[in-house]
Coordinates of C-alpha atoms in Angstrom, one line a residue:
M1 CA 13.3 22.0 -17.4
A2 CA 14.6 18.5 -18.5
A3 CA 12.5 16.7 -21.3
G4 CA 11.6 13.9 -19.1
T5 CA 10.1 16.3 -16.7
S6 CA 8.4 18.6 -18.9
P7 CA 4.6 19.1 -18.3
L8 CA 4.1 18.5 -22.1
S9 CA 6.4 15.5 -22.1
P10 CA 3.8 12.9 -22.4
F11 CA 2.8 14.4 -25.7
R12 CA 6.0 12.7 -27.2
H13 CA 4.2 9.5 -27.0
R14 CA 1.4 9.2 -30.1
A15 CA -0.7 7.0 -28.3
F16 CA -1.1 9.3 -25.3
A17 CA -1.6 12.3 -27.9
V18 CA -4.3 10.5 -29.7
I19 CA -6.0 9.2 -26.7
W20 CA -5.9 12.5 -24.7
T21 CA -7.3 14.6 -28.0
A22 CA -10.1 12.3 -28.4
T23 CA -11.1 12.0 -24.5
L24 CA -10.9 16.2 -24.5
V25 CA -13.8 15.9 -27.3
S26 CA -15.5 13.3 -25.8
N27 CA -15.4 14.8 -22.0
I28 CA -16.8 18.2 -23.8
G29 CA -19.8 16.0 -24.4
V30 CA -19.8 14.5 -21.1
W31 CA -20.0 18.1 -19.4
M32 CA -22.8 19.1 -21.7
Q33 CA -24.6 16.1 -20.7
S34 CA -24.1 16.5 -17.2
A35 CA -24.9 20.0 -17.0
A36 CA -28.2 19.5 -19.1
G37 CA -28.9 16.8 -16.4
G38 CA -28.7 19.3 -13.7
W39 CA -30.5 21.9 -15.0
L40 CA -33.2 19.3 -16.2
M41 CA -34.1 18.3 -12.4
T42 CA -34.3 22.2 -11.6
A43 CA -37.2 22.4 -13.9
L44 CA -38.6 18.8 -13.1
A45 CA -38.3 19.2 -9.5
P46 CA -36.5 22.1 -8.2
E47 CA -36.3 20.7 -4.2
P48 CA -32.4 20.8 -3.0
R49 CA -32.9 17.3 -1.8
M50 CA -33.9 16.2 -5.6
V51 CA -31.5 18.4 -7.1
A52 CA -28.6 16.9 -4.8
L53 CA -30.1 13.6 -5.9
V54 CA -28.7 13.9 -9.4
Q55 CA -25.0 14.5 -8.0
V56 CA -26.0 11.2 -5.7
A57 CA -27.0 9.3 -8.6
S58 CA -23.6 10.3 -10.7
A59 CA -21.5 9.2 -7.5
L60 CA -23.2 6.5 -6.2
P61 CA -22.4 3.7 -9.0
M62 CA -18.6 4.4 -8.6
F63 CA -18.8 3.5 -4.8
L64 CA -20.9 0.5 -5.5
L65 CA -18.8 -0.8 -8.9
G66 CA -15.6 0.5 -7.9
L67 CA -13.6 -2.4 -6.6
P68 CA -15.4 -5.0 -9.4
A69 CA -14.4 -2.6 -12.0
G70 CA -10.8 -2.5 -10.4
A71 CA -10.8 -6.4 -10.7
L72 CA -12.2 -6.1 -14.3
A73 CA -9.1 -3.6 -15.1
D74 CA -6.7 -5.9 -13.7
L75 CA -8.0 -9.2 -15.0
F76 CA -9.5 -8.6 -18.6
D77 CA -8.1 -6.7 -21.8
R78 CA -8.3 -3.0 -20.8
R79 CA -9.0 -1.5 -24.3
R80 CA -11.9 -4.0 -25.2
L81 CA -13.5 -3.2 -21.9
L82 CA -13.3 0.6 -22.4
L83 CA -14.6 0.1 -26.2
A84 CA -17.5 -2.0 -24.9
M85 CA -18.6 0.3 -22.0
E86 CA -18.3 3.7 -24.2
I87 CA -20.6 2.1 -26.6
V88 CA -23.1 1.2 -24.0
G89 CA -22.8 4.6 -22.5
T90 CA -23.2 6.3 -25.9
A91 CA -26.4 4.0 -26.7
L92 CA -27.9 4.8 -23.5
T93 CA -27.5 8.6 -23.9
A94 CA -29.2 8.3 -27.6
G95 CA -32.4 6.9 -26.1
F96 CA -32.5 9.2 -23.3
A97 CA -32.1 12.2 -25.9
I98 CA -35.2 10.9 -27.8
L99 CA -37.3 10.6 -24.6
V100 CA -36.3 14.3 -23.6
A101 CA -37.5 15.5 -27.1
Q102 CA -40.7 13.6 -26.8
G103 CA -41.5 15.0 -23.1
L104 CA -41.4 11.7 -21.5
V105 CA -38.8 12.6 -18.6
T106 CA -39.8 12.4 -14.8
P107 CA -37.7 12.9 -12.3
A108 CA -37.4 9.3 -11.6
V109 CA -36.6 8.6 -15.4
L110 CA -33.8 11.4 -15.1
L111 CA -32.2 9.7 -11.9
A112 CA -32.3 6.4 -13.7
F113 CA -30.5 7.7 -16.7
V114 CA -27.7 9.2 -14.8
F115 CA -27.3 6.2 -12.6
L116 CA -26.9 3.7 -15.6
T117 CA -24.7 6.1 -17.4
S118 CA -22.4 6.6 -14.4
A119 CA -22.8 2.9 -13.7
A120 CA -21.2 2.2 -17.4
A121 CA -18.5 4.9 -16.4
A122 CA -17.9 3.2 -13.2
A123 CA -17.0 0.3 -15.0
I124 CA -14.3 1.4 -16.7
A125 CA -12.8 4.1 -14.6
P126 CA -10.0 2.1 -12.9
A127 CA -9.3 1.0 -16.4
W128 CA -9.2 4.4 -18.0
Q129 CA -6.6 5.4 -15.0
A130 CA -4.7 2.2 -15.0
I131 CA -3.8 2.5 -19.0
V132 CA -2.0 6.0 -18.5
P133 CA 1.3 4.0 -17.6
Q134 CA 0.7 1.9 -20.9
L135 CA 0.3 5.1 -23.0
V136 CA 3.4 6.9 -21.6
E137 CA 5.7 3.8 -21.3
K138 CA 8.2 6.1 -19.1
R139 CA 7.7 6.5 -15.4
E140 CA 9.3 9.7 -15.0
D141 CA 6.4 10.8 -17.6
L142 CA 3.5 9.3 -15.4
A143 CA 2.6 12.3 -13.2
P144 CA 2.6 15.0 -16.0
A145 CA 0.5 12.4 -17.8
V146 CA -1.9 12.3 -14.7
A147 CA -1.9 16.2 -14.6
L148 CA -2.6 16.3 -18.4
D149 CA -5.4 14.2 -17.9
S150 CA -6.8 16.6 -15.6
V151 CA -6.2 19.2 -18.1
S152 CA -8.3 17.4 -20.6
V153 CA -11.3 17.2 -18.4
N154 CA -11.1 20.8 -16.9
I155 CA -10.8 22.1 -20.7
S156 CA -13.9 20.4 -21.5
R157 CA -15.7 21.6 -18.0
A158 CA -14.7 25.4 -19.3
I159 CA -16.6 24.6 -22.7
G160 CA -19.0 21.9 -22.3
P161 CA -21.3 23.5 -19.5
A162 CA -21.4 26.8 -21.3
L163 CA -22.0 25.1 -24.7
A164 CA -24.9 23.1 -23.2
G165 CA -26.8 26.3 -21.6
V166 CA -26.4 28.0 -25.1
L167 CA -28.0 25.0 -27.0
I168 CA -30.5 24.5 -24.4
G169 CA -31.7 28.1 -24.7
S170 CA -31.6 27.8 -28.6
W171 CA -32.8 24.4 -29.6
G172 CA -34.1 22.6 -26.3
M173 CA -33.2 20.4 -23.6
A174 CA -32.4 17.3 -25.8
V175 CA -29.7 18.6 -27.5
P176 CA -26.7 18.3 -25.3
F177 CA -27.4 14.8 -24.9
A178 CA -27.4 14.3 -28.4
A179 CA -24.3 16.1 -29.0
Y180 CA -22.6 14.0 -26.7
V181 CA -23.8 10.7 -28.7
V182 CA -21.5 12.5 -32.0
L183 CA -18.6 13.7 -29.9
N184 CA -18.2 10.3 -27.9
L185 CA -17.7 8.7 -31.3
A186 CA -14.0 10.2 -31.3
C187 CA -13.4 8.6 -28.0
I188 CA -14.7 4.9 -29.7
L189 CA -12.7 5.3 -32.7
A190 CA -9.6 6.2 -31.1
L191 CA -9.8 3.4 -28.6
Y192 CA -10.7 1.1 -31.7
R193 CA -7.4 2.2 -33.5
W194 CA -5.2 1.9 -30.6
H195 CA -3.3 -1.5 -30.4
P196 CA -1.2 -1.4 -26.9
A197 CA 1.5 -3.7 -26.3
G198 CA 0.1 -7.0 -24.9
R199 CA 0.7 -7.3 -21.1
P200 CA 3.7 -9.9 -20.3
V201 CA 2.6 -13.5 -20.6
G202 CA 3.3 -15.8 -17.5
D203 CA 2.9 -19.1 -16.8
L204 CA 0.4 -18.7 -14.3
P205 CA -3.5 -18.3 -15.0
P206 CA -5.4 -15.4 -14.1
E207 CA -7.0 -14.7 -10.7
Q208 CA -10.3 -15.7 -9.9
F209 CA -12.7 -12.8 -9.8
G210 CA -13.7 -12.8 -6.1
N211 CA -10.3 -13.3 -4.8
A212 CA -8.9 -10.5 -6.8
I213 CA -10.9 -8.2 -5.1
L214 CA -10.2 -9.9 -1.9
V215 CA -6.5 -9.4 -2.5
G216 CA -7.1 -5.9 -3.8
L217 CA -8.5 -4.9 -0.7
R218 CA -5.8 -6.7 1.4
H219 CA -3.2 -4.9 -0.5
A220 CA -5.0 -1.7 0.0
R221 CA -4.9 -2.5 3.7
Y222 CA -1.2 -2.7 4.1
N223 CA 0.0 -0.1 1.6
R224 CA 0.7 3.0 3.8
P225 CA 0.9 5.4 1.3
L226 CA -2.2 4.5 -0.4
R227 CA -4.0 4.2 2.7
A228 CA -2.9 7.8 3.5
T229 CA -4.1 9.0 0.2
L230 CA -7.6 7.3 1.2
V231 CA -8.2 9.1 4.4
R232 CA -7.2 12.7 2.9
A233 CA -9.5 11.9 0.0
C234 CA -12.5 10.8 2.1
G235 CA -11.9 14.0 4.4
F236 CA -11.8 16.6 1.5
F237 CA -14.7 15.1 -0.9
L238 CA -17.0 14.5 2.0
F239 CA -17.3 18.3 2.4
A240 CA -16.4 19.4 -1.1
S241 CA -19.3 17.5 -2.7
A242 CA -21.6 20.3 -1.3
Y243 CA -21.2 23.2 -4.1
W244 CA -21.0 20.3 -6.8
A245 CA -24.5 19.3 -5.5
L246 CA -25.8 22.5 -5.1
L247 CA -24.7 24.3 -7.6
P248 CA -27.8 24.1 -10.0
L249 CA -29.6 25.8 -7.1
V250 CA -27.3 28.3 -6.4
A251 CA -27.9 29.6 -10.3
S252 CA -31.5 29.2 -10.2
R253 CA -32.5 30.5 -6.9
Q254 CA -29.9 32.7 -5.5
L255 CA -28.7 34.2 -8.8
A256 CA -32.4 33.8 -10.2
A257 CA -30.9 33.1 -13.6
G258 CA -31.3 30.5 -16.6
P259 CA -29.3 27.6 -17.9
A260 CA -26.6 30.0 -19.5
I261 CA -25.6 31.5 -16.4
Y262 CA -25.3 27.9 -14.9
G263 CA -23.2 26.5 -17.6
L264 CA -21.0 29.6 -17.2
L265 CA -20.8 29.1 -13.5
L266 CA -19.6 25.4 -14.7
G267 CA -17.3 27.0 -17.2
A268 CA -16.0 29.2 -14.5
I269 CA -14.9 26.1 -12.5
G270 CA -13.3 24.7 -15.6
I271 CA -11.2 27.7 -16.2
G272 CA -9.9 27.8 -12.5
A273 CA -8.8 24.2 -12.8
I274 CA -7.0 24.7 -16.1
A275 CA -5.3 27.5 -14.3
G276 CA -4.6 25.7 -11.2
T277 CA -3.4 22.7 -13.5
V278 CA -0.7 25.4 -15.2
A279 CA 0.3 26.7 -12.0
L280 CA 1.0 23.2 -9.8
P281 CA 4.1 21.9 -11.1
R282 CA 5.8 25.3 -9.5
L283 CA 3.5 25.1 -6.4
K284 CA 4.5 21.4 -6.1
A285 CA 8.3 22.3 -5.9
W286 CA 7.5 25.2 -3.6
L287 CA 5.1 24.0 -1.2
G288 CA 5.2 20.2 -1.5
V289 CA 2.2 17.9 -2.1
D290 CA 0.8 17.9 1.5
R291 CA 1.0 21.7 1.7
I292 CA -0.4 22.1 -1.8
V293 CA -3.5 19.8 -0.6
A294 CA -3.9 22.1 2.6
V295 CA -3.9 25.1 0.6
G296 CA -6.4 23.9 -2.0
T297 CA -8.6 22.7 0.8
A298 CA -8.6 26.4 2.5
G299 CA -9.3 27.6 -1.1
T300 CA -12.3 25.3 -1.5
A301 CA -13.3 26.7 1.9
V302 CA -13.3 30.2 0.7
A303 CA -15.0 29.6 -2.6
M304 CA -18.1 27.9 -0.7
V305 CA -18.2 31.0 1.5
L306 CA -18.5 33.2 -1.5
F307 CA -21.0 30.5 -3.3
A308 CA -23.0 31.2 0.1
L309 CA -22.7 35.0 0.0
A310 CA -23.2 35.5 -3.9
R311 CA -26.7 37.2 -5.1
Q312 CA -25.1 38.4 -8.3
A313 CA -23.3 36.4 -11.3
P314 CA -19.9 38.0 -10.6
L315 CA -19.1 37.1 -7.5
A316 CA -20.4 33.6 -8.1
L317 CA -18.0 33.3 -11.2
I318 CA -15.0 34.2 -8.9
A319 CA -16.3 31.7 -6.5
G320 CA -16.3 29.2 -9.2
A321 CA -13.0 29.8 -10.6
L322 CA -11.6 29.8 -7.1
A323 CA -13.0 26.3 -6.6
G324 CA -11.8 24.9 -9.6
A325 CA -8.5 25.9 -8.9
S326 CA -8.6 24.5 -5.5
W327 CA -10.2 21.1 -6.9
I328 CA -7.7 20.5 -9.3
A329 CA -4.8 21.0 -6.6
V330 CA -6.6 18.5 -4.3
L331 CA -7.7 16.2 -6.9
A332 CA -4.3 15.8 -9.0
T333 CA -2.5 15.4 -6.0
L334 CA -4.2 12.9 -4.4
N335 CA -4.6 11.1 -8.0
V336 CA -0.8 11.3 -8.1
S337 CA -0.2 10.1 -4.9
A338 CA -2.6 7.1 -5.4
Q339 CA -0.7 6.3 -9.0
M340 CA 2.8 6.2 -7.3
S341 CA 1.6 4.1 -4.2
L342 CA 0.9 1.3 -6.5
P343 CA 2.6 -1.5 -8.3
G344 CA 1.4 -2.8 -11.8
W345 CA -0.2 -6.0 -10.7
V346 CA -2.7 -4.4 -8.4
R347 CA -2.8 -1.1 -10.1
G348 CA -6.5 -1.1 -11.5
R349 CA -7.7 -2.4 -8.0
G350 CA -5.6 0.1 -6.0
L351 CA -7.1 3.0 -8.4
A352 CA -10.7 1.4 -7.7
T353 CA -10.3 1.7 -4.0
Y354 CA -9.3 5.4 -4.0
A355 CA -12.3 5.8 -6.6
T356 CA -14.6 4.1 -4.3
V357 CA -13.5 6.2 -1.4
M358 CA -13.8 9.5 -3.3
F359 CA -17.1 8.5 -4.9
G360 CA -18.4 7.2 -1.5
A361 CA -17.6 10.2 0.1
M362 CA -19.1 12.5 -2.5
T363 CA -22.4 10.2 -2.4
V364 CA -22.6 10.5 1.3
G365 CA -21.9 14.0 1.2
S366 CA -24.4 15.0 -1.8
L367 CA -27.2 13.4 0.5
A368 CA -26.1 15.2 3.5
W369 CA -25.8 18.8 2.3
G370 CA -28.8 18.1 0.1
E371 CA -31.0 17.4 3.0
F372 CA -29.1 20.2 5.0
A373 CA -30.1 23.0 2.4
S374 CA -33.4 21.4 2.3
L375 CA -33.9 22.2 6.0
Y376 CA -31.7 25.1 6.8
G377 CA -31.3 27.0 3.4
L378 CA -28.3 27.0 0.5
P379 CA -26.0 29.7 2.7
A380 CA -26.1 27.5 5.5
A381 CA -25.2 24.6 3.7
H382 CA -22.1 26.1 2.2
F383 CA -21.1 27.6 5.5
G384 CA -21.3 24.2 7.3
A385 CA -19.3 22.6 4.5
A386 CA -16.7 25.1 4.6
A387 CA -16.5 24.8 8.1
G388 CA -16.1 21.2 8.1
V389 CA -13.6 21.0 5.2
L390 CA -11.2 23.4 7.2
L391 CA -11.2 21.1 10.0
T392 CA -9.7 18.4 7.9
V393 CA -6.8 20.6 7.2
P394 CA -5.0 20.0 11.0
L395 CA -7.1 16.8 11.9
L396 CA -5.3 14.9 9.0
R397 CA -2.1 16.4 8.4
R398 CA -0.3 13.5 9.9
Y399 CA -1.4 11.4 6.9
R400 CA 1.4 12.1 4.3
L401 CA 1.1 11.8 0.5
Q402 CA 3.2 9.9 -1.5
A403 CA 5.8 12.3 -3.6
G404 CA 7.7 12.2 -6.4
V405 CA 8.6 8.8 -8.1
G406 CA 8.7 6.9 -4.8
A407 CA 9.6 3.6 -4.4
D408 CA 10.5 1.0 -7.0
L409 CA 7.4 -1.4 -7.3
T410 CA 8.5 -2.9 -10.5
P411 CA 9.0 -6.8 -10.1
S412 CA 12.4 -7.9 -9.0
M413 CA 11.8 -11.3 -9.6
Y414 CA 14.0 -12.1 -6.5
W415 CA 12.6 -15.1 -5.3
P416 CA 13.5 -18.0 -7.5
Q417 CA 10.6 -20.7 -8.7
Q418 CA 10.1 -23.5 -5.7
V419 CA 11.4 -27.0 -6.4
V420 CA 8.6 -29.4 -5.3
A421 CA 8.5 -33.3 -4.5
R422 CA 5.2 -33.9 -6.8
D423 CA 2.6 -32.1 -9.0
I424 CA 0.3 -29.9 -7.0
D425 CA -2.9 -28.5 -7.9
G426 CA -2.8 -24.7 -8.3
D427 CA -6.4 -24.7 -6.1
Q428 CA -4.7 -26.6 -3.2
G429 CA -4.5 -24.7 0.2
P430 CA -4.2 -22.8 2.2
V431 CA -0.5 -23.0 2.3
L432 CA 1.5 -22.2 5.3
V433 CA 5.1 -21.0 4.5
T434 CA 7.3 -20.9 7.3
V435 CA 11.1 -19.4 7.2
E436 CA 13.6 -20.2 10.1
Y437 CA 16.3 -17.6 11.1
R438 CA 19.2 -17.8 13.6
I439 CA 19.9 -14.5 15.0
S440 CA 22.2 -13.2 17.4
V441 CA 21.0 -11.8 20.7
D442 CA 22.3 -8.7 20.3
D443 CA 20.5 -8.0 17.0
R444 CA 17.0 -9.1 18.3
S445 CA 15.5 -5.8 18.6
G446 CA 17.0 -4.4 15.0
F447 CA 15.7 -7.9 13.6
I448 CA 12.2 -7.4 14.8
A449 CA 12.0 -4.1 13.6
A450 CA 13.2 -5.4 10.0
I451 CA 10.9 -8.4 10.1
Q452 CA 7.7 -6.5 10.7
R453 CA 8.2 -4.2 7.8
Q454 CA 8.6 -7.5 5.6
G455 CA 5.4 -8.9 7.3
V456 CA 3.8 -5.8 6.2
A457 CA 5.0 -6.6 2.6
R458 CA 3.8 -10.0 2.8
R459 CA 0.7 -9.3 3.5
R460 CA 0.3 -6.4 0.8
N461 CA 1.4 -9.1 -1.4
G462 CA -1.3 -11.7 -1.1
A463 CA -0.9 -13.1 2.4
Y464 CA -3.7 -13.2 4.7
R465 CA -2.0 -14.2 8.0
W466 CA 1.7 -13.4 9.3
G467 CA 3.7 -13.9 12.2
I468 CA 6.8 -13.7 13.9
F469 CA 7.9 -16.4 16.7
E470 CA 10.6 -17.2 19.0
D471 CA 11.9 -20.4 20.3
A472 CA 11.6 -20.7 23.9
A473 CA 14.0 -23.3 24.5
V474 CA 16.9 -22.5 21.6
S475 CA 18.2 -19.1 21.8
G476 CA 18.3 -17.0 18.8
R477 CA 16.0 -19.2 16.5
W478 CA 13.5 -17.7 15.0
M479 CA 10.4 -18.7 12.7
E480 CA 8.1 -16.4 10.2
T481 CA 5.1 -17.8 9.1
F482 CA 2.7 -16.6 6.6
V483 CA -0.7 -17.9 5.0
V484 CA -2.0 -17.6 1.7
D485 CA -5.1 -18.9 0.1
S486 CA -3.7 -21.7 -2.3
W487 CA -0.4 -22.6 -4.0
L488 CA -1.1 -21.0 -7.2
E489 CA -1.7 -17.7 -4.9
Y490 CA 1.6 -18.1 -3.3
L491 CA 3.2 -18.6 -6.7
R492 CA 1.6 -15.4 -7.7
Q493 CA 3.1 -13.7 -4.7
L494 CA 6.7 -14.4 -5.8
K495 CA 5.9 -12.8 -9.0
R496 CA 4.7 -9.5 -6.9
V497 CA 7.9 -9.1 -5.0
S498 CA 9.2 -5.6 -6.0
H499 CA 12.4 -4.0 -5.8
A500 CA 11.4 -2.1 -3.0
D501 CA 10.2 -5.6 -1.2
R502 CA 13.6 -6.7 -2.0
V503 CA 15.0 -4.3 0.0
L504 CA 13.1 -5.1 3.0
N505 CA 14.1 -8.6 2.6
E506 CA 17.7 -7.8 2.6
A507 CA 17.2 -5.6 5.6
V508 CA 16.2 -9.0 7.4
L509 CA 18.9 -11.0 5.9
Q510 CA 21.6 -8.9 7.1
Y511 CA 21.1 -10.4 11.0
Q512 CA 21.0 -13.6 9.5
Q513 CA 23.7 -15.8 11.1
G514 CA 25.4 -18.9 9.3
D515 CA 23.7 -20.6 6.4
P516 CA 20.7 -18.8 4.6
P517 CA 17.2 -19.3 6.3
V518 CA 15.3 -22.7 5.8
V519 CA 11.9 -22.1 3.9
T520 CA 9.4 -24.8 4.4
Y521 CA 6.0 -25.2 2.6
F522 CA 2.9 -26.8 4.2
I523 CA -0.2 -27.6 1.8
A524 CA -3.6 -28.3 3.6
P525 CA -4.7 -31.9 1.9

């Protein structure tokens, strides 16, 4: 295997190696804390709907804050943002550990703590994903870097919960939370010592926060590969959330076990995920990304059936290992598809949209399956979720995922800076742009197909209205129009034009007759 495509090639980049190691240590603490929180609720309020609410409180902040967090990741210094929120999360956990040690925690306090710490994590989740290209620098190393991030999470998932079970049994419920505080210092130190290359300095001021969110949503709407990824993610996580939400009750009720077995179940999921990560490159070459997701989805369904049938720990551990391998097969593939679908200027917002859909589906799924289990029992909930996730395979197969390196989304600087007759206030707008084409009657159908593909790119890059019109009086005269919010937003749009967009424009220009198209700008007073 070539060095550039090696699963370990990202470790050639020192920044990636240091941050990866630090987050591995930190994630062990995260999973210790997560396991302890889930188990604590089984002691405080063992009803299925209450236990499922822990998963809801964990996933809901990402659904609520994902898009604003994506805008933050694109507009502000990501390193400083990560440092600030990691410190906030660590301080919150330190305070909660004291409350647990003093016996002052109620179900409401536990849910509030999970929500607040998850909100701190949600505020920086897009930034964590968006810095991966900065850590590895080379585009060919991006896919293995994303996979290695999954390895880090799952190694920690294999170690953290099992260790939490031992610590709870030996020294009490507060210890895993205190351990997280200590372990997360490695992550804070690594971020403090990391000094990434500055972002390219342009001549345009940063986008306004609210408008940045709208532009990000508009981009997601017209980015077909990203849209397909979102649909597939929604279908999978809506049902796969069931076993995550109900796992503490599988351990305490079905297996009649304590925190040690619960930790081992989470550890089995982590070990299965590690094995799945190791096998993923070969599976990708053999099956392709869409079949990998189908196989992972089917494996998740089988795992949930095994969870429903499990009355002894060995069968539940097998189910956990299968669930982990299947989870990582789907999650890593969807994550890479989202990464490969996004240009750098909107990467944080695009990944935030993906995370919002993922965690929104998990929030709704956790609520629904917790309520279902309260009414009909744990086995029925697992059987129902297994049937539902299997149905997504044929129903969503037409939504194709992004594979490989994909289109070249780097800026092409294809359009030159515009020359204007007077100084224009950047906030002035909206701006109507018209492009006049002269097209042979024989080329009409080919031109329409090409210009419509370009129209999608215009809207993907920031235009909120686009149209193509044919002159009824002059044969072969066409007018393309699109509208952007302001003159400043139009200048940003010029900088966003990628090499892939340039190819679309050249496909349109091949039909142009005579002189180049005439471009005109109309600005609202």
